PDB file of C-alpha atoms in Angstrom:
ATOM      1  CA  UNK A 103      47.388  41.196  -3.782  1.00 50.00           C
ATOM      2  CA  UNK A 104      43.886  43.047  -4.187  1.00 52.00           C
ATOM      3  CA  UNK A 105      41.174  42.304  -5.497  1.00 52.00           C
ATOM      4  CA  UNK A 106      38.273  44.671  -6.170  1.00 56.00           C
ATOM      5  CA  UNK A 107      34.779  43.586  -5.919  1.00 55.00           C
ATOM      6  CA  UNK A 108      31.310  45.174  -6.489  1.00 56.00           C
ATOM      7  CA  UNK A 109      29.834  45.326  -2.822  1.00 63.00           C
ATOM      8  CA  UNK A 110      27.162  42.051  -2.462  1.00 57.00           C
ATOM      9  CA  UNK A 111      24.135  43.463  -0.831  1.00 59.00           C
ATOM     10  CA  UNK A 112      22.744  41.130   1.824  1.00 58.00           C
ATOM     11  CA  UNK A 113      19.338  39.875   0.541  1.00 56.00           C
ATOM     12  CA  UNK A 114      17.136  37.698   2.332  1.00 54.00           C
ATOM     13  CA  UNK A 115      17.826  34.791   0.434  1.00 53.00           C
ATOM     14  CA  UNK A 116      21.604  35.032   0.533  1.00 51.00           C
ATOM     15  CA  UNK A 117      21.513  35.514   4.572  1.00 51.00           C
ATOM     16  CA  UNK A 118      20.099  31.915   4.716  1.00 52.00           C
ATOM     17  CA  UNK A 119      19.572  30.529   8.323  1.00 53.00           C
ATOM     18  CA  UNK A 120      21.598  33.388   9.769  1.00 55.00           C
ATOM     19  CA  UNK A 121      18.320  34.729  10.779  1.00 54.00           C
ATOM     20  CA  UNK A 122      16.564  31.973  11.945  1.00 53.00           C
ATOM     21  CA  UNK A 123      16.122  31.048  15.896  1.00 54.00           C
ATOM     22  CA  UNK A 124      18.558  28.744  17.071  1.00 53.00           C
ATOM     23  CA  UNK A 125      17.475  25.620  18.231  1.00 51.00           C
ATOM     24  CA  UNK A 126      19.128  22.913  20.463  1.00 54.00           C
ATOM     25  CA  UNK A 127      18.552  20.058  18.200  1.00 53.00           C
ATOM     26  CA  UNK A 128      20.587  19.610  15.101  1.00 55.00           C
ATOM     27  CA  UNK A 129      18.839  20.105  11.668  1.00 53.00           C
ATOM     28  CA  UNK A 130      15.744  21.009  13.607  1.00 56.00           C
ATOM     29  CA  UNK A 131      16.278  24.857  11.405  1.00 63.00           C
ATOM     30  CA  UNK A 132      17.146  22.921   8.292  1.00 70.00           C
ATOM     31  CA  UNK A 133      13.424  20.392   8.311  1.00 74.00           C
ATOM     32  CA  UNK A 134      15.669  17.043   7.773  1.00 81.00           C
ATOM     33  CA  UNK A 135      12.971  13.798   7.542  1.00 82.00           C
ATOM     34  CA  UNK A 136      13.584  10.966  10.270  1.00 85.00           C
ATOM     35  CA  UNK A 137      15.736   8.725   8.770  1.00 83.00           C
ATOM     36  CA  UNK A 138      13.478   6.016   7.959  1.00 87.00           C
ATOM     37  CA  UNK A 139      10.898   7.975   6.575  1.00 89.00           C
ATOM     38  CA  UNK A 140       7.805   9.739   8.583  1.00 92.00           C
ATOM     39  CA  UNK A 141       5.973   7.792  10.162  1.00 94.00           C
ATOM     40  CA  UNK A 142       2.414   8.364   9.033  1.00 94.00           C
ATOM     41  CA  UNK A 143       3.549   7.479   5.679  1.00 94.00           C
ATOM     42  CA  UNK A 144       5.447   4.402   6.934  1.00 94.00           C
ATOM     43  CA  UNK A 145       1.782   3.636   8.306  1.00 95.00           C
ATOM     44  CA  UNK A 146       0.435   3.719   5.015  1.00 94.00           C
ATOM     45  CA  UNK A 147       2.860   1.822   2.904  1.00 94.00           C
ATOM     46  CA  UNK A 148       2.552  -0.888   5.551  1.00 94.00           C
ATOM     47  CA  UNK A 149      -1.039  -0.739   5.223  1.00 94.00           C
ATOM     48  CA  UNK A 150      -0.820  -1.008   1.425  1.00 94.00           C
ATOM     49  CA  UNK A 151       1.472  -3.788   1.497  1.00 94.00           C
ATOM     50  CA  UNK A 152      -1.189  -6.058   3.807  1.00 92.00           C
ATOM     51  CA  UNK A 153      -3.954  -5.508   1.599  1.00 93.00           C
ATOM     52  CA  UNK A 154      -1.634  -6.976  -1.442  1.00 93.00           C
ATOM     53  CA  UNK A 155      -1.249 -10.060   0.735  1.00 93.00           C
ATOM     54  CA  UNK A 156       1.670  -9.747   2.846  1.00 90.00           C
ATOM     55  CA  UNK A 157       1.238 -10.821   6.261  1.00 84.00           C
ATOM     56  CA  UNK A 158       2.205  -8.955   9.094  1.00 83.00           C
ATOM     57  CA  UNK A 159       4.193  -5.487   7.854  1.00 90.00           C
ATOM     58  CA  UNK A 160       5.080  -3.635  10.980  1.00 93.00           C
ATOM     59  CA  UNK A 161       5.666   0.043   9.917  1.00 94.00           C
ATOM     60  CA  UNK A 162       8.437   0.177  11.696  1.00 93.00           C
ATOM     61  CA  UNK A 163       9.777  -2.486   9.231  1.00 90.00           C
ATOM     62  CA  UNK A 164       9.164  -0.128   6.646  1.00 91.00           C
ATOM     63  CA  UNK A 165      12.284   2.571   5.074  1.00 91.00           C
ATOM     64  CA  UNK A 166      11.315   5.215   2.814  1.00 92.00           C
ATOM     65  CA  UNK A 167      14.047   6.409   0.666  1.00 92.00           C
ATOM     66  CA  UNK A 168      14.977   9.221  -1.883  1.00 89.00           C
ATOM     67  CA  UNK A 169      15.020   7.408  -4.924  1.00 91.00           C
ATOM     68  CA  UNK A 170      16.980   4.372  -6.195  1.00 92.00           C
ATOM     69  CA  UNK A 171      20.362   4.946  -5.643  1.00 94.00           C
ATOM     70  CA  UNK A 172      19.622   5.933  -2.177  1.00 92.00           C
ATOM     71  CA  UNK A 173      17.500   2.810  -1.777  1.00 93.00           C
ATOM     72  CA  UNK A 174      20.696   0.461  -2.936  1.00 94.00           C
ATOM     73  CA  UNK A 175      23.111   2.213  -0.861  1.00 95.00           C
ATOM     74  CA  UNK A 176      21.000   1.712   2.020  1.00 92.00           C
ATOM     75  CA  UNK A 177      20.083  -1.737   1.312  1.00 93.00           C
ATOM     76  CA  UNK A 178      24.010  -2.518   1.120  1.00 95.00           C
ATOM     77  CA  UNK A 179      25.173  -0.635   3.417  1.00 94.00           C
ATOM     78  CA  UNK A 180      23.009  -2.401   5.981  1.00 93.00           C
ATOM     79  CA  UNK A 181      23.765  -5.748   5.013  1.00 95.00           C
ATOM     80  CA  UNK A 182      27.574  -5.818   3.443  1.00 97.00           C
ATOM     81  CA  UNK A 183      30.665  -5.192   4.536  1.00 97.00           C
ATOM     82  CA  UNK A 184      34.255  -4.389   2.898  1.00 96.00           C
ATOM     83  CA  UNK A 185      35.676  -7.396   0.975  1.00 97.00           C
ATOM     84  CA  UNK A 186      32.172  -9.327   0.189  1.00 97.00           C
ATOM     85  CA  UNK A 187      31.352 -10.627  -3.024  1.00 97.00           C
ATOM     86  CA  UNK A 188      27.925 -10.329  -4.692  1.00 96.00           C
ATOM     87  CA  UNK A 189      27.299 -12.452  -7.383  1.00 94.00           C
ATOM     88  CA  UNK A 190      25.196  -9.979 -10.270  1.00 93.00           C
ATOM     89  CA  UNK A 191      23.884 -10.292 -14.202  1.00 89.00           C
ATOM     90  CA  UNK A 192      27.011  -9.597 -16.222  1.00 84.00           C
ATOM     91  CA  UNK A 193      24.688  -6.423 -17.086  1.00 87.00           C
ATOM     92  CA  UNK A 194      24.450  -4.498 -13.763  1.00 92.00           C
ATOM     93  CA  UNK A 195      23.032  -0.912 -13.188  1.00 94.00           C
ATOM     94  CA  UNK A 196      26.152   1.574 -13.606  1.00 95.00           C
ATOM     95  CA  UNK A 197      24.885   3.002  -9.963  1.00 95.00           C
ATOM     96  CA  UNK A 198      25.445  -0.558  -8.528  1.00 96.00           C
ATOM     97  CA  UNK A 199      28.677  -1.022  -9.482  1.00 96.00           C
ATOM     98  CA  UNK A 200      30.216   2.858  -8.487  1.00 96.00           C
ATOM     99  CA  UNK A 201      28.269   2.025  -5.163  1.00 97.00           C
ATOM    100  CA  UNK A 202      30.318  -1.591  -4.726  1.00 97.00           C
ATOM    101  CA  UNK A 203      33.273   0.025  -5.361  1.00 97.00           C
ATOM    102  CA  UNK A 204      32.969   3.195  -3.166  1.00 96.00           C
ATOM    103  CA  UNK A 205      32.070   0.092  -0.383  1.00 96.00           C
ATOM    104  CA  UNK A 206      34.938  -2.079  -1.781  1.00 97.00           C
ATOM    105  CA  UNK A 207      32.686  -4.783  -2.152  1.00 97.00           C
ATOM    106  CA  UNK A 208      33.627  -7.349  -5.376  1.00 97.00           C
ATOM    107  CA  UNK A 209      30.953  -8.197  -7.866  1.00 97.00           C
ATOM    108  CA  UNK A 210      31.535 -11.064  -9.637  1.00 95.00           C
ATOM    109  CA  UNK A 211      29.097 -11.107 -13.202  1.00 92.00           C
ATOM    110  CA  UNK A 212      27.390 -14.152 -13.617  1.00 90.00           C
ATOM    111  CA  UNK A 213      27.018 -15.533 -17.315  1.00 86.00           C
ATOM    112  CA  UNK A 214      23.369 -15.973 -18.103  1.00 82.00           C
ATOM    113  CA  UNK A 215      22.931 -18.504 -21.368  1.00 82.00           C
ATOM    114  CA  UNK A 216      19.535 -19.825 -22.828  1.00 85.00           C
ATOM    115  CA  UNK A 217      19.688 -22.738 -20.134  1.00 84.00           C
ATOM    116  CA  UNK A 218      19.863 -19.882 -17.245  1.00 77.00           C
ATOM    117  CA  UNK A 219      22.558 -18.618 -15.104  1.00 72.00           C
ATOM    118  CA  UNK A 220      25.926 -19.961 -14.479  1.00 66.00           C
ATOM    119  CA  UNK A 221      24.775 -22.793 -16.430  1.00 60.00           C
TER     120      UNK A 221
END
């Protein structure tokens, strides 16, 4: 088979990194944050959170994330493993529940009545 094409000129923009130096470390060409966040900013969360009143924040205790799904999936990815059961409001954030099941964790809805949950 053939297939004619229009010739793609090579713009700047379509070249990408091509250009760029080569570096030894990896993403170094491509700006990707620290994991946990930078750490000036880490810094001054933690500092924000001990004027509110909580004692002893260590910025290294602190993770900045890219939003709230992000936040979840690290949160449960940390702490959860294949097989556990979380126990959640028989209305649960759509995101939540695609992220249980893509970690094969159960969620079991708890009833909530007037007299509170499970009750």
């Amino acid at each position: 088979m053939c297939f004619h094409r229009p010739e793609i000129k090579q713009t700047p923009s379509r070249t990408g990194c091509r250009g760029q130096k080569k570096t030894r470390t990896p993403g170094a060409g491509a700006h990707y944050l620290p994991h946990a966040g930078r750490h000036q900013e880490r810094v001054v969360v933690a500092d924000h959170l001990k004027l509110r009143g909580f004692s002893a924040v260590d910025p290294d205790t602190v993770v900045m994330v890219s939003g709230a799904q992000h936040g979840l999936a690290s949160v449960v990815l940390s702490m959860f493993s294949p097989g556990d059961v979380i126990a959640t409001d028989a209305l649960t954030y759509p995101g939540f529940k695609a992220l249980a099941q893509t970690c094969h964790i159960e969620l079991v809805p708890v009833p909530v009545t007037p007299e509170g949950p499970g009750c």
